[in-house]
XYZ file of C-alpha atoms in Angstrom:
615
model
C 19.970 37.400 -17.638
C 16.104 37.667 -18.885
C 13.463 39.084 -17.294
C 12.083 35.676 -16.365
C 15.181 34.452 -15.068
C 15.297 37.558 -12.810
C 12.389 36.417 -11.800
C 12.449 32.834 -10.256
C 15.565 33.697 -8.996
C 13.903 36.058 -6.752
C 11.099 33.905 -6.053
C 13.317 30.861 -5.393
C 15.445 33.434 -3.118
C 12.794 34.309 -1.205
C 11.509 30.852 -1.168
C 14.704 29.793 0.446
C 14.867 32.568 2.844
C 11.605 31.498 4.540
C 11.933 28.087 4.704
C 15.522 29.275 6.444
C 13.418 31.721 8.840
C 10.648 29.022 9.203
C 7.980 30.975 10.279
C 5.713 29.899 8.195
C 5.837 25.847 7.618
C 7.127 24.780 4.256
C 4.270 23.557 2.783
C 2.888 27.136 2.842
C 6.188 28.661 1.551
C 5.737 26.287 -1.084
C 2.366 27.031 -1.848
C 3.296 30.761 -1.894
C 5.958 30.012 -4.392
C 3.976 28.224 -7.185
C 1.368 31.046 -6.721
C 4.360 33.586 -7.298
C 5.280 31.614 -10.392
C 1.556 31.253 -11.782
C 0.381 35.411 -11.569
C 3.789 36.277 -12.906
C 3.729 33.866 -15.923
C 6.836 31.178 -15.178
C 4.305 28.152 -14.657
C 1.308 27.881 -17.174
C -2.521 28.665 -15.496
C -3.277 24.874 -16.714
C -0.032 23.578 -15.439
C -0.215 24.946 -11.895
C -1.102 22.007 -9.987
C 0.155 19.066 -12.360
C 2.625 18.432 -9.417
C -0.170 17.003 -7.261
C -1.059 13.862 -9.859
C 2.886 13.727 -10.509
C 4.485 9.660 -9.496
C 6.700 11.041 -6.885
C 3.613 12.837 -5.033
C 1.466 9.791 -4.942
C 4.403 7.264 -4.297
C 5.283 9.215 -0.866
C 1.404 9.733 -0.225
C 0.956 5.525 -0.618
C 4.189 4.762 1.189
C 3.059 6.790 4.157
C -0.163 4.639 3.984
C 1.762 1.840 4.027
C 4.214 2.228 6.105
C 0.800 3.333 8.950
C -0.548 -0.082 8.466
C 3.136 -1.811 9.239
C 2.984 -0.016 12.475
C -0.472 -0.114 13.952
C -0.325 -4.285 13.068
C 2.511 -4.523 14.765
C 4.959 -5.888 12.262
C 7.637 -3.543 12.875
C 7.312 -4.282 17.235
C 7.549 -8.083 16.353
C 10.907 -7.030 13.994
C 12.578 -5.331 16.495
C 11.780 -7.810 19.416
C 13.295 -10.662 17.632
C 16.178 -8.380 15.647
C 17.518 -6.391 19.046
C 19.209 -7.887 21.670
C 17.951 -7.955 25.172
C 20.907 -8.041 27.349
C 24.502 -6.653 25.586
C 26.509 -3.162 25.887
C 26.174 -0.189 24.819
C 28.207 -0.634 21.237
C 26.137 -3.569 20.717
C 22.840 -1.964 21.718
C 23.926 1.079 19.263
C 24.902 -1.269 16.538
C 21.641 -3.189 16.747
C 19.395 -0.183 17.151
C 20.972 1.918 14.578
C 21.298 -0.936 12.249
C 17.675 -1.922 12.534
C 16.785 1.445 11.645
C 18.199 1.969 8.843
C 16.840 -1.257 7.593
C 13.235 -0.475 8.723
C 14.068 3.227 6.635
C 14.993 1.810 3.459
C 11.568 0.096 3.108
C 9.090 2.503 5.351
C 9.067 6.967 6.251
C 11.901 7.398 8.125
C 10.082 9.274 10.446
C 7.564 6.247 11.129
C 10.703 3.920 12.237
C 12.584 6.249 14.463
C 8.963 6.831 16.134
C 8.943 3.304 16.831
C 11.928 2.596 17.845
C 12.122 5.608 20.508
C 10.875 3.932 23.036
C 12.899 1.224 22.747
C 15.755 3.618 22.403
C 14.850 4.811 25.906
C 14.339 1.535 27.623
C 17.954 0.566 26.790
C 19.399 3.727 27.774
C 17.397 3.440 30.953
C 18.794 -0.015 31.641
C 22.554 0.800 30.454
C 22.315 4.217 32.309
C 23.271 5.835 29.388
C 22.099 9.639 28.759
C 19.132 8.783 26.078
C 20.583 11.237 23.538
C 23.356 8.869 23.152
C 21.087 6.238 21.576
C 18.779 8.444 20.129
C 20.708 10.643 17.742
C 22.781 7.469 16.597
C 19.279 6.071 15.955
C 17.564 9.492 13.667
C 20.771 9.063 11.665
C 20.688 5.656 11.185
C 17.321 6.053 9.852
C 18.163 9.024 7.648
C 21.062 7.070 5.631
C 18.929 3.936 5.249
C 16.324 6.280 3.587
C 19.187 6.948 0.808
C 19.470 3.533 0.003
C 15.949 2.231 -2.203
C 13.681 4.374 -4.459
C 10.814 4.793 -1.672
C 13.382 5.295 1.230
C 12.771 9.217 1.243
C 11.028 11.283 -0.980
C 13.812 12.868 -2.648
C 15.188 9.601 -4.007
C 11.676 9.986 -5.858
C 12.361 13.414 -6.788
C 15.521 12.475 -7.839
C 13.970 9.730 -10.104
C 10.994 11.677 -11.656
C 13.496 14.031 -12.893
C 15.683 11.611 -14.649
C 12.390 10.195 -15.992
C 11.448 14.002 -17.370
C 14.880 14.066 -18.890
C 14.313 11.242 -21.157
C 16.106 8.734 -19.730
C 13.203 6.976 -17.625
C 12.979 6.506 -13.436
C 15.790 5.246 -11.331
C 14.559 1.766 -10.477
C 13.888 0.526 -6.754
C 17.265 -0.411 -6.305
C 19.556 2.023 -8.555
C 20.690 3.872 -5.399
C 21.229 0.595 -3.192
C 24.888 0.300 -4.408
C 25.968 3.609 -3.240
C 23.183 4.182 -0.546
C 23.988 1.115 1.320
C 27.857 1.305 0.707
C 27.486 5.053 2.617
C 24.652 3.884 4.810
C 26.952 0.690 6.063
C 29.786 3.119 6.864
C 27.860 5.711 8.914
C 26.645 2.663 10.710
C 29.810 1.553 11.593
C 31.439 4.731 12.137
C 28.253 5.702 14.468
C 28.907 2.802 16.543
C 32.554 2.322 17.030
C 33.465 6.215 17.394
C 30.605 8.203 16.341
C 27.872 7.748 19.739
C 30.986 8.879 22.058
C 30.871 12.697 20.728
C 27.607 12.793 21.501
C 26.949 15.600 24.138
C 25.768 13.938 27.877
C 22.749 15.561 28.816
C 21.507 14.169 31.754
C 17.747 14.584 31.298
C 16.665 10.967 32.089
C 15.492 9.533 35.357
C 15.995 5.717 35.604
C 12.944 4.011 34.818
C 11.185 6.103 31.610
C 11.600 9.454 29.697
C 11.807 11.938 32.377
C 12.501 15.551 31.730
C 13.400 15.863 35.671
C 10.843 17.954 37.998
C 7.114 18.472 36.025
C 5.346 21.232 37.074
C 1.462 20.645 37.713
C -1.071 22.654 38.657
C -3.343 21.636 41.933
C -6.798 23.335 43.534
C -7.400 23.729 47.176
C -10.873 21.905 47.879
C -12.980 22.068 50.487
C -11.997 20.710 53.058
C -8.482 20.332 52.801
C -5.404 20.529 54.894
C -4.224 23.043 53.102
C -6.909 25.571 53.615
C -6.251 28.209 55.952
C -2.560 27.576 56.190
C 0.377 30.007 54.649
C 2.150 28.912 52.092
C 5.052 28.731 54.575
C 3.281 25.952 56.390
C 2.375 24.538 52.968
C 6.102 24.182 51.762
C 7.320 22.712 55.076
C 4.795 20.049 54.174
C 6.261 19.289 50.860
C 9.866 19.186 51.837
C 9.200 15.768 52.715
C 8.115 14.771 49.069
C 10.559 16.562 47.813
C 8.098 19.198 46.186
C 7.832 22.830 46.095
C 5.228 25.835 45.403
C 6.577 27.508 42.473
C 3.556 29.544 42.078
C -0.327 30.115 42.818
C -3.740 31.347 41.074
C -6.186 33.137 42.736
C -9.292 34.748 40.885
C -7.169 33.802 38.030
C -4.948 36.405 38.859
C -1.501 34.204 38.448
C 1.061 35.155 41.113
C 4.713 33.741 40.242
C 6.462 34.459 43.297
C 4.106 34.500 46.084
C 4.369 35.923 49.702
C 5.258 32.937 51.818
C 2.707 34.563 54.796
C -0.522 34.640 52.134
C -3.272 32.303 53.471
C -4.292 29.531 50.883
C -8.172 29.570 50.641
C -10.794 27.299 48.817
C -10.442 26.929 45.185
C -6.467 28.534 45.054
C -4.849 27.097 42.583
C -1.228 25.963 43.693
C 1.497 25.576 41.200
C 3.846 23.141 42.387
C 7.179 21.376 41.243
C 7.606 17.798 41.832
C 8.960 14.683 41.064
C 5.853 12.207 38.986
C 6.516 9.483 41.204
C 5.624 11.887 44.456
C 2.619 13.256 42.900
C 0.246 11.425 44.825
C 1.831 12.104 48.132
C 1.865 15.926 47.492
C -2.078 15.720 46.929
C -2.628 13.190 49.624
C -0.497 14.964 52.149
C -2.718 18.339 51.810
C -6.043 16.841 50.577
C -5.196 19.171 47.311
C -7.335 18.291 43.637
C -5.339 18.255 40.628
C -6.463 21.248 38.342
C -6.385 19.197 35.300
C -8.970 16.878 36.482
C -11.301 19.294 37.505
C -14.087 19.765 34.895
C -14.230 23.391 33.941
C -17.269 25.103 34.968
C -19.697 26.853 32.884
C -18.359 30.485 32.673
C -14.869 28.834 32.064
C -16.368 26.875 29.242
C -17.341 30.014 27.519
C -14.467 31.664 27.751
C -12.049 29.017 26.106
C -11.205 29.112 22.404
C -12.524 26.128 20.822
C -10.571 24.967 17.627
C -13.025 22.705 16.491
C -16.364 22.960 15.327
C -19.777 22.538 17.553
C -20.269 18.957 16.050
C -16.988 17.666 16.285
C -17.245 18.941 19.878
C -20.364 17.076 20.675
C -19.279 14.040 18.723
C -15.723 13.953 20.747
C -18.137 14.797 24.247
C -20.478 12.155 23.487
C -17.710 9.551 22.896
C -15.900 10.950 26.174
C -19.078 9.831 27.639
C -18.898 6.537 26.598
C -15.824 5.844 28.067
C -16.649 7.417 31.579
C -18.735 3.981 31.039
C -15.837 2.059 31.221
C -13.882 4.019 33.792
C -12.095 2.862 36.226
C -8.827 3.870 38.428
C -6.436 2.444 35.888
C -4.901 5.928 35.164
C -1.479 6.393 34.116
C 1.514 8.637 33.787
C 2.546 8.939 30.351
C 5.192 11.019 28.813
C 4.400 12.333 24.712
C 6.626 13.646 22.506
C 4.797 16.189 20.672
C 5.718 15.340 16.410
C 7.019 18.097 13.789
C 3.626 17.423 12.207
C 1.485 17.126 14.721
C -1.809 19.251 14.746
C -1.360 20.466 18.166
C 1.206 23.165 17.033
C -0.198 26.211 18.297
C -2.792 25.190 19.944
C -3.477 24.380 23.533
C -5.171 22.094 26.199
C -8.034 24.372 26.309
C -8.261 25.041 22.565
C -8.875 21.189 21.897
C -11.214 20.705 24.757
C -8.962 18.127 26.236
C -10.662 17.003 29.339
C -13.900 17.141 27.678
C -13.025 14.895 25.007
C -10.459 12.680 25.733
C -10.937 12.577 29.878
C -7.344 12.602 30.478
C -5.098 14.993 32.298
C -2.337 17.765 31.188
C 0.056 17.544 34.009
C 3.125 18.835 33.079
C 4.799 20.658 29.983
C 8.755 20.037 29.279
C 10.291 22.351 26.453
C 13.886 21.604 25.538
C 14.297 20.815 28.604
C 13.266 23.786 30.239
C 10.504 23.403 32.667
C 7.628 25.725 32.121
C 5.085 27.146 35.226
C 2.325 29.044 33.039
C -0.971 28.191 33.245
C -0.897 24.595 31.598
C -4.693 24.729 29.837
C -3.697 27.901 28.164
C 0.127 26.914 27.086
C 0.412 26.827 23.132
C 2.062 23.550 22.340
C 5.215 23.616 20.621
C 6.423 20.402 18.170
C 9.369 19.175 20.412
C 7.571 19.293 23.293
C 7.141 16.371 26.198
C 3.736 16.612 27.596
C 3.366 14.396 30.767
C -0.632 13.043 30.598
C -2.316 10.943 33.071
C -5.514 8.626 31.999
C -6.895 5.722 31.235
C -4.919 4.064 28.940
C -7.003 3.663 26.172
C -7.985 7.286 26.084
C -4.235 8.598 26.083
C -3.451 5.986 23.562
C -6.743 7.847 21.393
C -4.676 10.794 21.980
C -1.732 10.196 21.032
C -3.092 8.596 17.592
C -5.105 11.756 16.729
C -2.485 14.191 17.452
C 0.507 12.695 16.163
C 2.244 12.181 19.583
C 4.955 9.703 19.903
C 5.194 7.741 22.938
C 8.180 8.011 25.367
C 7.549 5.050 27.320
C 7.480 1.314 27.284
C 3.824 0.999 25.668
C 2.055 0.377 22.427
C -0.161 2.485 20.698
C -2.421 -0.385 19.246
C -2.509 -4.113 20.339
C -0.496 -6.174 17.829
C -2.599 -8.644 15.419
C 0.449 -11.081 14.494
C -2.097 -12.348 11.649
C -2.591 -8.820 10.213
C 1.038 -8.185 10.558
C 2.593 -11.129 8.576
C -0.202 -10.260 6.005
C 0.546 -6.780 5.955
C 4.204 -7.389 5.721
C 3.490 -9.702 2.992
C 1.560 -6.988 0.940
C 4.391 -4.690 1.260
C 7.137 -7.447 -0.118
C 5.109 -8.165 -3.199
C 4.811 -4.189 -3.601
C 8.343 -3.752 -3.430
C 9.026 -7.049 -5.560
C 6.420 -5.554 -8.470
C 8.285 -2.295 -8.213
C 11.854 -3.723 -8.460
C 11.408 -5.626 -11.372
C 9.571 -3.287 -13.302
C 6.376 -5.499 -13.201
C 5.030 -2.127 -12.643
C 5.170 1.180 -11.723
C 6.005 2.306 -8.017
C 3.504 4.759 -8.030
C 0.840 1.834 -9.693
C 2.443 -0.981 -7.083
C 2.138 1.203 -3.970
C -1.116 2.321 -4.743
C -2.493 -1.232 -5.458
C -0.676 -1.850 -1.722
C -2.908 0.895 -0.070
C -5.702 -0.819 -1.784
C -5.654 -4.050 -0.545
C -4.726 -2.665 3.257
C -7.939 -0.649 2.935
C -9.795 -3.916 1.427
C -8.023 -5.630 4.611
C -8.674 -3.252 7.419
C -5.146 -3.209 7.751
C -5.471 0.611 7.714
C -9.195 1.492 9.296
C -11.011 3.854 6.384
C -11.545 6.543 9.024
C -7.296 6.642 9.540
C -6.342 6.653 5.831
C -5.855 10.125 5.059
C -4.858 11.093 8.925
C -1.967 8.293 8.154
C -0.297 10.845 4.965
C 1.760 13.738 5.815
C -0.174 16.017 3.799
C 2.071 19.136 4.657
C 4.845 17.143 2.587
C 2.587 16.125 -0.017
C 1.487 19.840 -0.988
C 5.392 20.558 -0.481
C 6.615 18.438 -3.260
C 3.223 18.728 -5.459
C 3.817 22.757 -5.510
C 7.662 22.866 -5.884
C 7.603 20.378 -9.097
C 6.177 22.901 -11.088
C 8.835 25.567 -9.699
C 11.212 23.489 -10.062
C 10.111 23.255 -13.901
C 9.919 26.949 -14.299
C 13.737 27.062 -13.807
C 14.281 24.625 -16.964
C 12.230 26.192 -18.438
C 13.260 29.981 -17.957
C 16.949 29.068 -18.742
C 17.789 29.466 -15.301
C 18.737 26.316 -14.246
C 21.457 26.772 -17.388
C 22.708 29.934 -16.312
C 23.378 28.787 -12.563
C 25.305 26.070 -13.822
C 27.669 27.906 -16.207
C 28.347 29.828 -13.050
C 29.373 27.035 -11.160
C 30.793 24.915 -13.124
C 33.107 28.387 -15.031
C 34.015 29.667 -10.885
C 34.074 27.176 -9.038
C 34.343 24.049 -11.007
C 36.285 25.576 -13.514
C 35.337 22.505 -16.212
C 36.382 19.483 -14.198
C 33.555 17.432 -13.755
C 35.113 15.685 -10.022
C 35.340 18.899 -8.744
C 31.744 19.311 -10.686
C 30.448 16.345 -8.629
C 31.569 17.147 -5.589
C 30.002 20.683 -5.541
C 26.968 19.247 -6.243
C 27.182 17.163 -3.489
C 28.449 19.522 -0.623
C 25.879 22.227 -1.687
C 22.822 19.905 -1.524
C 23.951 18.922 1.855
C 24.375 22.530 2.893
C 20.929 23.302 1.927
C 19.280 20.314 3.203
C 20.350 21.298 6.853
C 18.470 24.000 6.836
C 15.409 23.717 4.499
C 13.631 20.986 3.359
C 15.615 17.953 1.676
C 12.719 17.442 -0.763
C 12.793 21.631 -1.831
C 16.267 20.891 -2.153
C 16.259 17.724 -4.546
C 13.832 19.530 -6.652
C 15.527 22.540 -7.081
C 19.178 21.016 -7.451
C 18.251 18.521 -9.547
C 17.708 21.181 -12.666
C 21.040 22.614 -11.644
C 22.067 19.013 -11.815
C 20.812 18.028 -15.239
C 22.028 21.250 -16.599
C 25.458 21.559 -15.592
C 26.193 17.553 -16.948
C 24.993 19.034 -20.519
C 27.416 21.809 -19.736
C 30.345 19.534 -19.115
C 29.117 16.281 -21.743
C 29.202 14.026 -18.664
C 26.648 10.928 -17.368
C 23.644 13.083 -15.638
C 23.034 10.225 -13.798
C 26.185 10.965 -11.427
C 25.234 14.297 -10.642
C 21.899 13.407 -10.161
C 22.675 10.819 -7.479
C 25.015 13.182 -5.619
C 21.997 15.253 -4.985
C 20.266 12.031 -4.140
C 22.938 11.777 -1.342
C 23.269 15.227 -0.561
C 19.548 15.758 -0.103
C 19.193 12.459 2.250
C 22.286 13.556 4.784
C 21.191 16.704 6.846
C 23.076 16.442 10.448
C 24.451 19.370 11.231
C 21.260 21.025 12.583
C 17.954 20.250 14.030
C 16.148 21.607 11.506
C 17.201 20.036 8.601
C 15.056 16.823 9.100
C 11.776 15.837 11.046
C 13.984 13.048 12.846
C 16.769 15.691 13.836
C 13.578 17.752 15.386
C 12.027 14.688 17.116
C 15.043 13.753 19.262
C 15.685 17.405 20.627
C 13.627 17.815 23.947
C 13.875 14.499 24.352
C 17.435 13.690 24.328
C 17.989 17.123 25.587
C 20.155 18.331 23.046
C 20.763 21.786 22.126
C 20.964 23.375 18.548
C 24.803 23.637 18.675
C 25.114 19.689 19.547
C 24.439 18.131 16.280
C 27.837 18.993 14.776
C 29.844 17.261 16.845
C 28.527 13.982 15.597
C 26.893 15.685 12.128
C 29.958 16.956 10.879
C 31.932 13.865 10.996
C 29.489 12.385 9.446
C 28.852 14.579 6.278
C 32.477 14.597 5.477
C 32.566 10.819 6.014
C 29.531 10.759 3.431
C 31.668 13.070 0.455
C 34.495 10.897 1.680
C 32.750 7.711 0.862
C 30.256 8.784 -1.795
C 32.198 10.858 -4.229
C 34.733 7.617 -5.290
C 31.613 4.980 -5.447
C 29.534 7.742 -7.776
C 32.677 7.523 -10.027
C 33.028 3.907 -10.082
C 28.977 2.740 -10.262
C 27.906 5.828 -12.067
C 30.984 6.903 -13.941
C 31.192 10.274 -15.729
């Protein structure tokens, strides 16, 4: 082993070892990696950031764009309305649901579709009184195998492809992977729905009529006034028996107390915590004249104290806008229950830090975190991606929200009003892209980005939402790891890992070659990032078929596969993440189903590679 090869190996060692703690988000890690590479020599000073202007970075970048505009015209709602059936069973509902998804994956992120179809996810569990994690993690894996199936599905099919093109043997086209990827897609599907949805966990979490983590704890102040001042807290919680309600907790001088003494005197401007059912909400303020906290504009000295995350203008430009639509008020507020995203900017920050009354004029009420119901002070929580946040506004003004924080919504409601004219245009737009792509008319980077073009030409996508509409963390993920990835080529490294296999493990036979490939990518990719993975596997890849004389391209599409099937865990991929709180799953519950699955996948996957890609 040289020097250099010592070298990435450590990097790419420790590389893997955060993305496995996850402390720090990938993109970071990554970032930290192609740094590590650059000062110590593996990656060329003029090289370093090639990976940002490389096909595969700006294909993801334009599909995100694209994939935006499909949902805010409402192409995707009109889909699913006419595709899903309104009254049928549960195996039925599954079928439909997962089946749609994986359609809607193959051709937009994965991430987009299951974030649109989680609502309707939860309607139909609702009506079939099913436990919602029974239709939602049959729906995040549906989407995740129809991602394996085209070139812009997921982004390491395009990692996958810009490899083979570095190779000299030019891109995969858009549909080289469709006769594996939709031969192993169409069998999770079915397996999902006729066995698969039953060893899903039950966790009851869901009420009857939308996402409902159970009790919500919200914080309410004793006004002037009120029946509730000069009474104990004794007399208090005799009065909320009746709704069902409790004090879990008060504020006073904002000194918190957590477990008050029931003989303590409530006075003007206490802060009760209570516990209660949404739907009894207004009959706990009614019933002692209370204020909800969350609706009280801070004063002053409480203004000065807060953290503010964003600058002075953005705060005036967000207050003066809030102003506007005080305007338009009117008593047309809402509950509604968010899902906070794995990339949404909220992470670790809270309702204070954001100004959130100020600038939006809507309402923290409650905070649900895998299920387990928090009672700190709600302004000063630090959000968490997984959470349920239970809001109550206007409409409009939660549905601003939502859009600028990457929230997705868990009840029956759009985030935009459909424009069926827009749609069928945008649709349209997105055909001919994929068309121009397939048949080589031009390039998928070139045909995507001429896509983004004409929605921005269009106002399909509004200029001010283009660049909130791309995952950037993912973007600077696979622009820095390219280049890493290169350095192990490069170094001889990728060459000396696969001798190792293929001499110990392997032992020469290229099935049993193959099939390692496979099962490690899928190892990794449930528990770092699937697009890390492809990149780093794929050198492995291309090395150990000039080890053995066999077809790359077989190896290379069993990392495709691998890469694209992370279930065991619910940190191997953004969808596995988005369905935890709400389907109140656990980490230990994706196996049941997961496992199954991934050995149905090398079951399925291993024979077709032979026969459409043979060695």
């Amino acid at each position: 082993m040289t020097q250099d090869q010592g070298l990435i190996f450590a990097i790419l060692a420790a590389t893997m070892g955060l993305f496995l703690w996850g402390r720090w988000r990938h993109d970071i890690v990554a970032l930290g990696a192609l740094l590590a590479c650059v000062i110590t020599g593996l990656v060329p000073d003029q090289e370093a950031f090639t990976g940002f202007g490389h096909p595969a970075v700006i294909t993801v970048a334009c599909v995100l764009v694209l994939s935006f505009g499909l949902q805010r015209t409402g192409a995707v709602d009109a889909l699913a309305q006419r595709v899903l059936p309104a009254d049928a069973g549960p195996m039925l509902s599954i079928a439909a649901l997962t089946g749609l998804g994986a359609v809607l994956s193959a051709f937009m992120n994965n991430v987009g579709a299951l974030a649109l179809l989680m609502p309707i996810a939860l309607k139909i569990a609702s009506k079939q009184e099913l436990p919602p994690g029974r239709l939602l993690m049959p729906l995040a894996f549906g989407t995740i195998l129809g991602g394996m199936t085209t070139l812009i599905g997921t982004p390491p099919n395009l990692i996958v492809s810009s490899f083979r093109a570095q190779s000299g043997a030019g891109p995969f086209s858009m549909f080289d992977f469709s006769p594996v990827g939709v031969a192993v897609a169409l069998t999770g599907v079915l397996f999902i729905t006729l066995i698969g949805w039953r060893l899903v966990p039950r966790r009851e979490v869901v009420g009857v009529a939308s996402f409902d983590t159970g009790t919500y704890i919200t914080e309410a102040r004793v006004k002037e006034g009120a029946k509730a001042d000069g009474k104990s807290l004794r007399e208090v919680e005799q009065l909320l028996e009746e709704a069902d309600a409790q004090v879990v907790g008060m504020v006073r001088n904002k000194l918190r107390l957590s477990a008050p003494n029931p003989r303590r005197i409530l006075q003007v401007d206490d802060v009760l915590v209570i516990e209660a059912e949404p739907e009894a909400l207004g009959e706990v303020l009614s019933k002692l004249g209370l204020k909800l906290e969350a609706a009280k504009k801070p004063s002053p000295d409480e203004d000065e104290d807060e953290e503010h995350e964003d600058s002075q203008d953005e705060d005036a430009a967000a207050e003066s806008k809030t102003e506007e639509k005080k305007d338009s008020d009117s008593d047309d507020r809402v509950l509604q229950e968010l899902l906070v995203r794995p990339d949404s900017q909220l992470i670790g920050l809270s309702a204070s830090n954001i100004r959130l009354r100020n600038r939006y004029n809507i309402n923290l009420l409650a905070i649900s975190r895998q299920s387990h119901r928090s009672i700190k002070r709600l302004r000063s929580t630090l959000f968490e991606r997984g959470d349920v946040l239970l809001m109550q506004g206007d409409s409009a003004d939660i549905n601003d929200f939502a859009n600028d924080y990457a929230c997705v919504p868990l009840a029956d409601r759009a985030i935009s009003i459909p424009n069926p004219a827009q749609a069928g245009f945008a649709a349209g737009v997105m055909l001919l892209a994929v068309i121009l792509a397939a048949f080589g008319v031009l390039s998928a980077a070139v045909a995507f980005a001429a896509g983004v073009l004409v929605f921005m030409v269009a106002r399909i996508v509004p200029l001010r939402l283009l660049y909130q509409s791309i995952d950037w963390p993912v973007i600077v993920l696979l622009g820095a790891m390219i280049p890493v990835a290169g350095a192990m080529s490069a170094t001889g490294a990728a060459d000396l890992l696969a001798r190792l296999l293929m001499e110990h493990v392997a032992q020469g036979n290229p099935v049993v070659a193959l099939t390692l490939i496979l099962v490690v990518t899928m190892t990794l990719s449930d528990f770092m990032n699937n697009a890390a993975t492809a990149a780093v596997m794929c050198q492995i890849a291309l090395s150990a078929a000039s080890q053995l004389g066999v077809n790359a391209d077989s190896l290379l599409m069993a990392v495709a596969i691998g890469a694209s099937c992370s279930f065991l865990t619910p940190i191997g991929h953004q969808n596995n993440t988005l369905i935890l709180s709400p389907g109140g799953f656990r980490f230990g519950d994706y196996w049941r189903l997961g496992l199954p699955m991934e050995i149905l996948v090398v079951l399925v996957s291993v024979p077709l590679l032979l026969l459409v890609w043979p060695l």
